[in-house]
Amino acid sequence: QVQLVESGGGLVPAGGSLRLSCAVSGRIFGNYPMGWFRQAPGKEREFVATITSGGRRTYYADSVKGRFTISRDNAKNTVYLQMNSLKPEDTAVYYCATRNMAYSDLSDRAPLYEYWGQGTQVTVSS
């Protein structure tokens, strides 16, 4: 059974930073690209960032490029999202997800992600 557990969310003032973590169990973590998505109240889930299985390549949504950094530690079965210069519009529930195919390329399409975490709330106050 594949499980993803996010942590690290919270309340932070605008301009602040948070680091989200996502621990994965139940599959060979290092074989699969990982992604972060978010969903704000009343809005659809949107792509944030993704990273290849080996961690060499990343891809970001334009809205977070230059502020957020995705990384992974395959020895710890964990993917991270470092969020700097946070804005009130970054307020959302953040989800990590693992791709449906090992060694696949980067994708910002949610249907291509097979397993999802329960989400962690990030609230940025103005």
mmCIF file of N, CA and C in Angstrom:
data_model
loop_
_atom_site.group_PDB
_atom_site.id
_atom_site.type_symbol
_atom_site.label_atom_id
_atom_site.label_comp_id
_atom_site.label_asym_id
_atom_site.label_seq_id
_atom_site.Cartn_x
_atom_site.Cartn_y
_atom_site.Cartn_z
ATOM 1 N N GLN A 1 0.845 -1.187 0.000
ATOM 2 C CA GLN A 1 0.000 0.000 0.000
ATOM 3 C C GLN A 1 0.885 1.243 0.000
ATOM 4 N N VAL A 2 0.669 2.101 -0.972
ATOM 5 C CA VAL A 2 1.466 3.317 -1.085
ATOM 6 C C VAL A 2 0.842 4.411 -0.216
ATOM 7 N N GLN A 3 1.661 5.047 0.588
ATOM 8 C CA GLN A 3 1.194 6.126 1.449
ATOM 9 C C GLN A 3 2.099 7.334 1.313
ATOM 10 N N LEU A 4 1.492 8.504 1.279
ATOM 11 C CA LEU A 4 2.208 9.765 1.246
ATOM 12 C C LEU A 4 1.700 10.619 2.396
ATOM 13 N N VAL A 5 2.616 11.149 3.187
ATOM 14 C CA VAL A 5 2.243 11.938 4.348
ATOM 15 C C VAL A 5 2.985 13.265 4.297
ATOM 16 N N GLU A 6 2.220 14.346 4.131
ATOM 17 C CA GLU A 6 2.793 15.687 4.103
ATOM 18 C C GLU A 6 2.891 16.261 5.516
ATOM 19 N N SER A 7 3.832 17.164 5.686
ATOM 20 C CA SER A 7 3.977 17.891 6.945
ATOM 21 C C SER A 7 4.659 19.216 6.656
ATOM 22 N N GLY A 8 4.614 20.115 7.652
ATOM 23 C CA GLY A 8 5.330 21.382 7.524
ATOM 24 C C GLY A 8 4.477 22.590 7.225
ATOM 25 N N GLY A 9 3.186 22.393 7.015
ATOM 26 C CA GLY A 9 2.325 23.532 6.761
ATOM 27 C C GLY A 9 2.111 24.363 8.019
ATOM 28 N N GLY A 10 1.478 25.517 7.824
ATOM 29 C CA GLY A 10 1.203 26.376 8.966
ATOM 30 C C GLY A 10 0.823 27.772 8.535
ATOM 31 N N LEU A 11 0.821 28.678 9.518
ATOM 32 C CA LEU A 11 0.485 30.082 9.293
ATOM 33 C C LEU A 11 1.776 30.892 9.283
ATOM 34 N N VAL A 12 1.950 31.719 8.260
ATOM 35 C CA VAL A 12 3.173 32.492 8.120
ATOM 36 C C VAL A 12 2.819 33.862 7.546
ATOM 37 N N PRO A 13 3.500 34.917 7.956
ATOM 38 C CA PRO A 13 3.211 36.234 7.383
ATOM 39 C C PRO A 13 3.755 36.349 5.965
ATOM 40 N N ALA A 14 3.179 37.252 5.201
ATOM 41 C CA ALA A 14 3.665 37.491 3.845
ATOM 42 C C ALA A 14 5.159 37.806 3.881
ATOM 43 N N GLY A 15 5.882 37.236 2.932
ATOM 44 C CA GLY A 15 7.324 37.388 2.880
ATOM 45 C C GLY A 15 8.085 36.309 3.627
ATOM 46 N N GLY A 16 7.366 35.503 4.372
ATOM 47 C CA GLY A 16 8.002 34.445 5.153
ATOM 48 C C GLY A 16 8.282 33.194 4.342
ATOM 49 N N SER A 17 8.757 32.170 5.048
ATOM 50 C CA SER A 17 9.144 30.914 4.403
ATOM 51 C C SER A 17 8.569 29.723 5.157
ATOM 52 N N LEU A 18 8.363 28.658 4.424
ATOM 53 C CA LEU A 18 7.986 27.366 4.990
ATOM 54 C C LEU A 18 8.650 26.271 4.173
ATOM 55 N N ARG A 19 8.881 25.139 4.817
ATOM 56 C CA ARG A 19 9.398 23.977 4.116
ATOM 57 C C ARG A 19 8.451 22.815 4.337
ATOM 58 N N LEU A 20 7.845 22.346 3.258
ATOM 59 C CA LEU A 20 6.971 21.198 3.314
ATOM 60 C C LEU A 20 7.768 19.922 3.061
ATOM 61 N N SER A 21 7.349 18.859 3.731
ATOM 62 C CA SER A 21 7.947 17.546 3.521
ATOM 63 C C SER A 21 6.849 16.561 3.159
ATOM 64 N N CYS A 22 7.237 15.538 2.408
ATOM 65 C CA CYS A 22 6.300 14.473 2.046
ATOM 66 C C CYS A 22 7.047 13.155 2.114
ATOM 67 N N ALA A 23 6.681 12.331 3.076
ATOM 68 C CA ALA A 23 7.308 11.023 3.258
ATOM 69 C C ALA A 23 6.476 9.971 2.543
ATOM 70 N N VAL A 24 7.153 9.129 1.772
ATOM 71 C CA VAL A 24 6.478 8.131 0.937
ATOM 72 C C VAL A 24 6.867 6.734 1.395
ATOM 73 N N SER A 25 5.900 5.861 1.463
ATOM 74 C CA SER A 25 6.161 4.462 1.779
ATOM 75 C C SER A 25 5.332 3.574 0.859
ATOM 76 N N GLY A 26 5.777 2.331 0.713
ATOM 77 C CA GLY A 26 5.004 1.374 -0.057
ATOM 78 C C GLY A 26 5.381 1.242 -1.515
ATOM 79 N N ARG A 27 6.404 2.023 -1.953
ATOM 80 C CA ARG A 27 6.901 1.822 -3.311
ATOM 81 C C ARG A 27 8.368 2.238 -3.333
ATOM 82 N N ILE A 28 9.048 1.863 -4.430
ATOM 83 C CA ILE A 28 10.455 2.226 -4.579
ATOM 84 C C ILE A 28 10.504 3.706 -4.941
ATOM 85 N N PHE A 29 10.650 4.521 -3.916
ATOM 86 C CA PHE A 29 10.516 5.971 -4.053
ATOM 87 C C PHE A 29 11.395 6.528 -5.160
ATOM 88 N N GLY A 30 12.639 6.074 -5.225
ATOM 89 C CA GLY A 30 13.601 6.653 -6.147
ATOM 90 C C GLY A 30 13.322 6.377 -7.611
ATOM 91 N N ASN A 31 12.340 5.564 -7.912
ATOM 92 C CA ASN A 31 12.013 5.253 -9.298
ATOM 93 C C ASN A 31 10.994 6.205 -9.911
ATOM 94 N N TYR A 32 10.351 7.019 -9.075
ATOM 95 C CA TYR A 32 9.190 7.767 -9.551
ATOM 96 C C TYR A 32 9.369 9.268 -9.410
ATOM 97 N N PRO A 33 9.017 10.016 -10.458
ATOM 98 C CA PRO A 33 8.946 11.472 -10.321
ATOM 99 C C PRO A 33 7.892 11.837 -9.277
ATOM 100 N N MET A 34 8.095 12.990 -8.650
ATOM 101 C CA MET A 34 7.175 13.465 -7.623
ATOM 102 C C MET A 34 6.694 14.861 -7.982
ATOM 103 N N GLY A 35 5.539 15.210 -7.468
ATOM 104 C CA GLY A 35 5.007 16.540 -7.727
ATOM 105 C C GLY A 35 4.335 17.131 -6.504
ATOM 106 N N TRP A 36 4.223 18.436 -6.528
ATOM 107 C CA TRP A 36 3.444 19.175 -5.538
ATOM 108 C C TRP A 36 2.333 19.933 -6.272
ATOM 109 N N PHE A 37 1.149 19.870 -5.697
ATOM 110 C CA PHE A 37 -0.002 20.604 -6.195
ATOM 111 C C PHE A 37 -0.611 21.369 -5.038
ATOM 112 N N ARG A 38 -1.514 22.291 -5.335
ATOM 113 C CA ARG A 38 -2.204 23.021 -4.275
ATOM 114 C C ARG A 38 -3.630 23.331 -4.701
ATOM 115 N N GLN A 39 -4.470 23.521 -3.695
ATOM 116 C CA GLN A 39 -5.863 23.864 -3.958
ATOM 117 C C GLN A 39 -6.316 24.908 -2.956
ATOM 118 N N ALA A 40 -6.681 26.054 -3.468
ATOM 119 C CA ALA A 40 -7.201 27.139 -2.643
ATOM 120 C C ALA A 40 -8.721 27.017 -2.550
ATOM 121 N N PRO A 41 -9.332 27.584 -1.522
ATOM 122 C CA PRO A 41 -10.788 27.505 -1.378
ATOM 123 C C PRO A 41 -11.505 28.046 -2.606
ATOM 124 N N GLY A 42 -12.436 27.263 -3.126
ATOM 125 C CA GLY A 42 -13.225 27.685 -4.272
ATOM 126 C C GLY A 42 -12.514 27.604 -5.603
ATOM 127 N N LYS A 43 -11.305 27.062 -5.604
ATOM 128 C CA LYS A 43 -10.533 26.963 -6.850
ATOM 129 C C LYS A 43 -10.188 25.512 -7.148
ATOM 130 N N GLU A 44 -9.820 25.269 -8.402
ATOM 131 C CA GLU A 44 -9.401 23.927 -8.784
ATOM 132 C C GLU A 44 -7.969 23.666 -8.319
ATOM 133 N N ARG A 45 -7.653 22.378 -8.191
ATOM 134 C CA ARG A 45 -6.292 22.011 -7.833
ATOM 135 C C ARG A 45 -5.350 22.444 -8.956
ATOM 136 N N GLU A 46 -4.207 23.004 -8.585
ATOM 137 C CA GLU A 46 -3.254 23.473 -9.584
ATOM 138 C C GLU A 46 -1.856 22.931 -9.314
ATOM 139 N N PHE A 47 -1.125 22.783 -10.387
ATOM 140 C CA PHE A 47 0.246 22.308 -10.329
ATOM 141 C C PHE A 47 1.151 23.355 -9.704
ATOM 142 N N VAL A 48 2.134 22.874 -8.915
ATOM 143 C CA VAL A 48 3.112 23.765 -8.307
ATOM 144 C C VAL A 48 4.524 23.453 -8.808
ATOM 145 N N ALA A 49 4.949 22.189 -8.651
ATOM 146 C CA ALA A 49 6.320 21.834 -9.008
ATOM 147 C C ALA A 49 6.432 20.329 -9.153
ATOM 148 N N THR A 50 7.441 19.900 -9.921
ATOM 149 C CA THR A 50 7.701 18.478 -10.068
ATOM 150 C C THR A 50 9.189 18.234 -10.206
ATOM 151 N N ILE A 51 9.617 17.013 -9.897
ATOM 152 C CA ILE A 51 11.028 16.658 -9.923
ATOM 153 C C ILE A 51 11.170 15.241 -10.451
ATOM 154 N N THR A 52 12.221 15.005 -11.249
ATOM 155 C CA THR A 52 12.441 13.682 -11.809
ATOM 156 C C THR A 52 12.844 12.685 -10.723
ATOM 157 N N SER A 53 12.835 11.416 -11.084
ATOM 158 C CA SER A 53 13.104 10.365 -10.105
ATOM 159 C C SER A 53 14.486 10.521 -9.466
ATOM 160 N N GLY A 54 15.477 10.926 -10.255
ATOM 161 C CA GLY A 54 16.820 11.099 -9.734
ATOM 162 C C GLY A 54 17.078 12.470 -9.148
ATOM 163 N N GLY A 55 16.153 13.383 -9.349
ATOM 164 C CA GLY A 55 16.276 14.716 -8.769
ATOM 165 C C GLY A 55 17.066 15.704 -9.599
ATOM 166 N N ARG A 56 17.419 15.317 -10.833
ATOM 167 C CA ARG A 56 18.284 16.200 -11.617
ATOM 168 C C ARG A 56 17.538 17.299 -12.337
ATOM 169 N N ARG A 57 16.271 17.067 -12.600
ATOM 170 C CA ARG A 57 15.500 18.069 -13.327
ATOM 171 C C ARG A 57 14.232 18.417 -12.555
ATOM 172 N N THR A 58 13.865 19.691 -12.659
ATOM 173 C CA THR A 58 12.667 20.191 -11.994
ATOM 174 C C THR A 58 11.886 21.076 -12.955
ATOM 175 N N TYR A 59 10.642 21.297 -12.605
ATOM 176 C CA TYR A 59 9.786 22.157 -13.422
ATOM 177 C C TYR A 59 8.781 22.823 -12.488
ATOM 178 N N TYR A 60 8.534 24.135 -12.708
ATOM 179 C CA TYR A 60 7.702 24.903 -11.791
ATOM 180 C C TYR A 60 6.586 25.629 -12.529
ATOM 181 N N ALA A 61 5.507 25.861 -11.813
ATOM 182 C CA ALA A 61 4.483 26.765 -12.307
ATOM 183 C C ALA A 61 5.061 28.176 -12.327
ATOM 184 N N ASP A 62 4.618 28.965 -13.282
ATOM 185 C CA ASP A 62 5.128 30.328 -13.395
ATOM 186 C C ASP A 62 4.886 31.131 -12.123
ATOM 187 N N SER A 63 3.795 30.841 -11.445
ATOM 188 C CA SER A 63 3.419 31.618 -10.264
ATOM 189 C C SER A 63 4.370 31.422 -9.088
ATOM 190 N N VAL A 64 5.159 30.353 -9.091
ATOM 191 C CA VAL A 64 6.062 30.090 -7.966
ATOM 192 C C VAL A 64 7.522 30.075 -8.382
ATOM 193 N N LYS A 65 7.785 30.177 -9.657
ATOM 194 C CA LYS A 65 9.163 30.111 -10.160
ATOM 195 C C LYS A 65 10.015 31.197 -9.513
ATOM 196 N N GLY A 66 11.177 30.814 -9.033
ATOM 197 C CA GLY A 66 12.074 31.763 -8.383
ATOM 198 C C GLY A 66 11.832 31.923 -6.899
ATOM 199 N N ARG A 67 10.701 31.418 -6.408
ATOM 200 C CA ARG A 67 10.384 31.509 -4.980
ATOM 201 C C ARG A 67 10.359 30.144 -4.307
ATOM 202 N N PHE A 68 9.903 29.126 -5.033
ATOM 203 C CA PHE A 68 9.788 27.773 -4.478
ATOM 204 C C PHE A 68 10.874 26.884 -5.074
ATOM 205 N N THR A 69 11.320 25.912 -4.267
ATOM 206 C CA THR A 69 12.303 24.934 -4.723
ATOM 207 C C THR A 69 11.864 23.543 -4.307
ATOM 208 N N ILE A 70 11.754 22.652 -5.285
ATOM 209 C CA ILE A 70 11.444 21.251 -4.992
ATOM 210 C C ILE A 70 12.742 20.464 -4.956
ATOM 211 N N SER A 71 12.827 19.535 -4.022
ATOM 212 C CA SER A 71 14.009 18.674 -3.915
ATOM 213 C C SER A 71 13.573 17.339 -3.351
ATOM 214 N N ARG A 72 14.491 16.378 -3.384
ATOM 215 C CA ARG A 72 14.155 15.065 -2.853
ATOM 216 C C ARG A 72 15.393 14.411 -2.276
ATOM 217 N N ASP A 73 15.153 13.546 -1.292
ATOM 218 C CA ASP A 73 16.202 12.736 -0.688
ATOM 219 C C ASP A 73 15.754 11.285 -0.838
ATOM 220 N N ASN A 74 16.298 10.605 -1.832
ATOM 221 C CA ASN A 74 15.842 9.241 -2.102
ATOM 222 C C ASN A 74 16.243 8.267 -0.989
ATOM 223 N N ALA A 75 17.253 8.596 -0.254
ATOM 224 C CA ALA A 75 17.644 7.736 0.866
ATOM 225 C C ALA A 75 16.628 7.813 2.005
ATOM 226 N N LYS A 76 15.904 8.925 2.064
ATOM 227 C CA LYS A 76 14.908 9.117 3.126
ATOM 228 C C LYS A 76 13.481 8.979 2.613
ATOM 229 N N ASN A 77 13.333 8.653 1.322
ATOM 230 C CA ASN A 77 11.992 8.508 0.726
ATOM 231 C C ASN A 77 11.144 9.755 0.950
ATOM 232 N N THR A 78 11.754 10.900 0.783
ATOM 233 C CA THR A 78 11.077 12.154 1.095
ATOM 234 C C THR A 78 11.304 13.189 -0.008
ATOM 235 N N VAL A 79 10.244 13.928 -0.317
ATOM 236 C CA VAL A 79 10.336 15.053 -1.231
ATOM 237 C C VAL A 79 9.995 16.314 -0.441
ATOM 238 N N TYR A 80 10.640 17.416 -0.810
ATOM 239 C CA TYR A 80 10.489 18.672 -0.082
ATOM 240 C C TYR A 80 10.007 19.782 -1.021
ATOM 241 N N LEU A 81 9.399 20.790 -0.407
ATOM 242 C CA LEU A 81 9.062 22.005 -1.130
ATOM 243 C C LEU A 81 9.441 23.178 -0.237
ATOM 244 N N GLN A 82 10.539 23.839 -0.588
ATOM 245 C CA GLN A 82 10.960 25.036 0.125
ATOM 246 C C GLN A 82 10.247 26.226 -0.488
ATOM 247 N N MET A 83 9.505 26.945 0.341
ATOM 248 C CA MET A 83 8.704 28.072 -0.137
ATOM 249 C C MET A 83 9.199 29.345 0.519
ATOM 250 N N ASN A 84 9.720 30.250 -0.289
ATOM 251 C CA ASN A 84 10.227 31.536 0.192
ATOM 252 C C ASN A 84 9.384 32.672 -0.379
ATOM 253 N N SER A 85 9.528 33.831 0.213
ATOM 254 C CA SER A 85 8.808 35.036 -0.254
ATOM 255 C C SER A 85 7.326 34.743 -0.447
ATOM 256 N N LEU A 86 6.742 34.114 0.541
ATOM 257 C CA LEU A 86 5.345 33.702 0.418
ATOM 258 C C LEU A 86 4.415 34.896 0.309
ATOM 259 N N LYS A 87 3.350 34.689 -0.467
ATOM 260 C CA LYS A 87 2.339 35.715 -0.710
ATOM 261 C C LYS A 87 0.978 35.201 -0.225
ATOM 262 N N PRO A 88 0.064 36.109 0.091
ATOM 263 C CA PRO A 88 -1.268 35.652 0.506
ATOM 264 C C PRO A 88 -1.920 34.736 -0.530
ATOM 265 N N GLU A 89 -1.647 34.946 -1.795
ATOM 266 C CA GLU A 89 -2.240 34.101 -2.840
ATOM 267 C C GLU A 89 -1.649 32.693 -2.877
ATOM 268 N N ASP A 90 -0.613 32.434 -2.085
ATOM 269 C CA ASP A 90 -0.080 31.072 -1.945
ATOM 270 C C ASP A 90 -0.881 30.252 -0.940
ATOM 271 N N THR A 91 -1.821 30.885 -0.256
ATOM 272 C CA THR A 91 -2.651 30.175 0.718
ATOM 273 C C THR A 91 -3.451 29.077 0.035
ATOM 274 N N ALA A 92 -3.295 27.846 0.531
ATOM 275 C CA ALA A 92 -3.942 26.690 -0.080
ATOM 276 C C ALA A 92 -3.620 25.453 0.741
ATOM 277 N N VAL A 93 -4.301 24.366 0.406
ATOM 278 C CA VAL A 93 -3.884 23.050 0.879
ATOM 279 C C VAL A 93 -2.895 22.507 -0.152
ATOM 280 N N TYR A 94 -1.736 22.094 0.333
ATOM 281 C CA TYR A 94 -0.681 21.591 -0.544
ATOM 282 C C TYR A 94 -0.632 20.070 -0.478
ATOM 283 N N TYR A 95 -0.587 19.466 -1.661
ATOM 284 C CA TYR A 95 -0.572 18.016 -1.781
ATOM 285 C C TYR A 95 0.688 17.555 -2.511
ATOM 286 N N CYS A 96 1.273 16.469 -2.029
ATOM 287 C CA CYS A 96 2.314 15.821 -2.807
ATOM 288 C C CYS A 96 1.696 14.611 -3.510
ATOM 289 N N ALA A 97 2.338 14.219 -4.593
ATOM 290 C CA ALA A 97 1.814 13.109 -5.385
ATOM 291 C C ALA A 97 2.956 12.412 -6.106
ATOM 292 N N THR A 98 2.764 11.135 -6.388
ATOM 293 C CA THR A 98 3.770 10.356 -7.082
ATOM 294 C C THR A 98 3.227 9.917 -8.449
ATOM 295 N N ARG A 99 4.083 9.954 -9.437
ATOM 296 C CA ARG A 99 3.685 9.641 -10.809
ATOM 297 C C ARG A 99 3.250 8.193 -10.946
ATOM 298 N N ASN A 100 2.494 7.932 -11.993
ATOM 299 C CA ASN A 100 1.954 6.611 -12.244
ATOM 300 C C ASN A 100 2.921 5.696 -12.996
ATOM 301 N N MET A 101 4.068 6.222 -13.423
ATOM 302 C CA MET A 101 4.996 5.419 -14.202
ATOM 303 C C MET A 101 6.427 5.718 -13.746
ATOM 304 N N ALA A 102 7.189 4.659 -13.499
ATOM 305 C CA ALA A 102 8.570 4.831 -13.081
ATOM 306 C C ALA A 102 9.392 5.487 -14.194
ATOM 307 N N TYR A 103 10.305 6.325 -13.800
ATOM 308 C CA TYR A 103 11.262 6.985 -14.697
ATOM 309 C C TYR A 103 10.588 7.798 -15.804
ATOM 310 N N SER A 104 9.372 8.207 -15.584
ATOM 311 C CA SER A 104 8.674 9.005 -16.578
ATOM 312 C C SER A 104 9.163 10.445 -16.542
ATOM 313 N N ASP A 105 8.783 11.196 -17.568
ATOM 314 C CA ASP A 105 9.255 12.570 -17.673
ATOM 315 C C ASP A 105 8.413 13.477 -16.786
ATOM 316 N N LEU A 106 8.844 14.718 -16.711
ATOM 317 C CA LEU A 106 8.131 15.692 -15.884
ATOM 318 C C LEU A 106 6.759 15.986 -16.483
ATOM 319 N N SER A 107 5.787 16.206 -15.602
ATOM 320 C CA SER A 107 4.449 16.546 -16.061
ATOM 321 C C SER A 107 3.759 17.422 -15.031
ATOM 322 N N ASP A 108 2.947 18.352 -15.529
ATOM 323 C CA ASP A 108 2.155 19.192 -14.647
ATOM 324 C C ASP A 108 0.688 18.755 -14.645
ATOM 325 N N ARG A 109 0.404 17.588 -15.195
ATOM 326 C CA ARG A 109 -0.964 17.105 -15.326
ATOM 327 C C ARG A 109 -1.334 16.205 -14.153
ATOM 328 N N ALA A 110 -2.297 16.627 -13.362
ATOM 329 C CA ALA A 110 -2.699 15.866 -12.185
ATOM 330 C C ALA A 110 -3.145 14.430 -12.489
ATOM 331 N N PRO A 111 -3.851 14.159 -13.601
ATOM 332 C CA PRO A 111 -4.283 12.773 -13.860
ATOM 333 C C PRO A 111 -3.137 11.785 -14.034
ATOM 334 N N LEU A 112 -1.938 12.282 -14.276
ATOM 335 C CA LEU A 112 -0.782 11.387 -14.446
ATOM 336 C C LEU A 112 -0.130 11.025 -13.116
ATOM 337 N N TYR A 113 -0.661 11.546 -12.041
ATOM 338 C CA TYR A 113 -0.148 11.228 -10.712
ATOM 339 C C TYR A 113 -1.081 10.232 -10.051
ATOM 340 N N GLU A 114 -0.497 9.139 -9.598
ATOM 341 C CA GLU A 114 -1.310 7.994 -9.176
ATOM 342 C C GLU A 114 -1.716 8.031 -7.713
ATOM 343 N N TYR A 115 -0.783 8.393 -6.851
ATOM 344 C CA TYR A 115 -1.048 8.399 -5.415
ATOM 345 C C TYR A 115 -0.843 9.805 -4.859
ATOM 346 N N TRP A 116 -1.708 10.156 -3.885
ATOM 347 C CA TRP A 116 -1.706 11.492 -3.318
ATOM 348 C C TRP A 116 -1.687 11.444 -1.799
ATOM 349 N N GLY A 117 -1.103 12.478 -1.212
ATOM 350 C CA GLY A 117 -1.172 12.624 0.229
ATOM 351 C C GLY A 117 -2.485 13.273 0.635
ATOM 352 N N GLN A 118 -2.632 13.440 1.950
ATOM 353 C CA GLN A 118 -3.880 14.000 2.481
ATOM 354 C C GLN A 118 -3.888 15.518 2.465
ATOM 355 N N GLY A 119 -2.734 16.122 2.253
ATOM 356 C CA GLY A 119 -2.625 17.569 2.158
ATOM 357 C C GLY A 119 -2.215 18.218 3.461
ATOM 358 N N THR A 120 -1.573 19.371 3.348
ATOM 359 C CA THR A 120 -1.198 20.172 4.506
ATOM 360 C C THR A 120 -1.552 21.629 4.213
ATOM 361 N N GLN A 121 -2.140 22.296 5.198
ATOM 362 C CA GLN A 121 -2.632 23.658 5.008
ATOM 363 C C GLN A 121 -1.495 24.664 5.138
ATOM 364 N N VAL A 122 -1.413 25.554 4.174
ATOM 365 C CA VAL A 122 -0.489 26.684 4.232
ATOM 366 C C VAL A 122 -1.328 27.957 4.166
ATOM 367 N N THR A 123 -1.162 28.808 5.175
ATOM 368 C CA THR A 123 -1.903 30.063 5.218
ATOM 369 C C THR A 123 -0.908 31.211 5.336
ATOM 370 N N VAL A 124 -0.991 32.145 4.397
ATOM 371 C CA VAL A 124 -0.093 33.296 4.386
ATOM 372 C C VAL A 124 -0.921 34.536 4.690
ATOM 373 N N SER A 125 -0.589 35.192 5.792
ATOM 374 C CA SER A 125 -1.340 36.375 6.202
ATOM 375 C C SER A 125 -0.734 37.632 5.579
ATOM 376 N N SER A 126 -1.609 38.587 5.272
ATOM 377 C CA SER A 126 -1.138 39.834 4.646
ATOM 378 C C SER A 126 -0.766 40.879 5.686
#
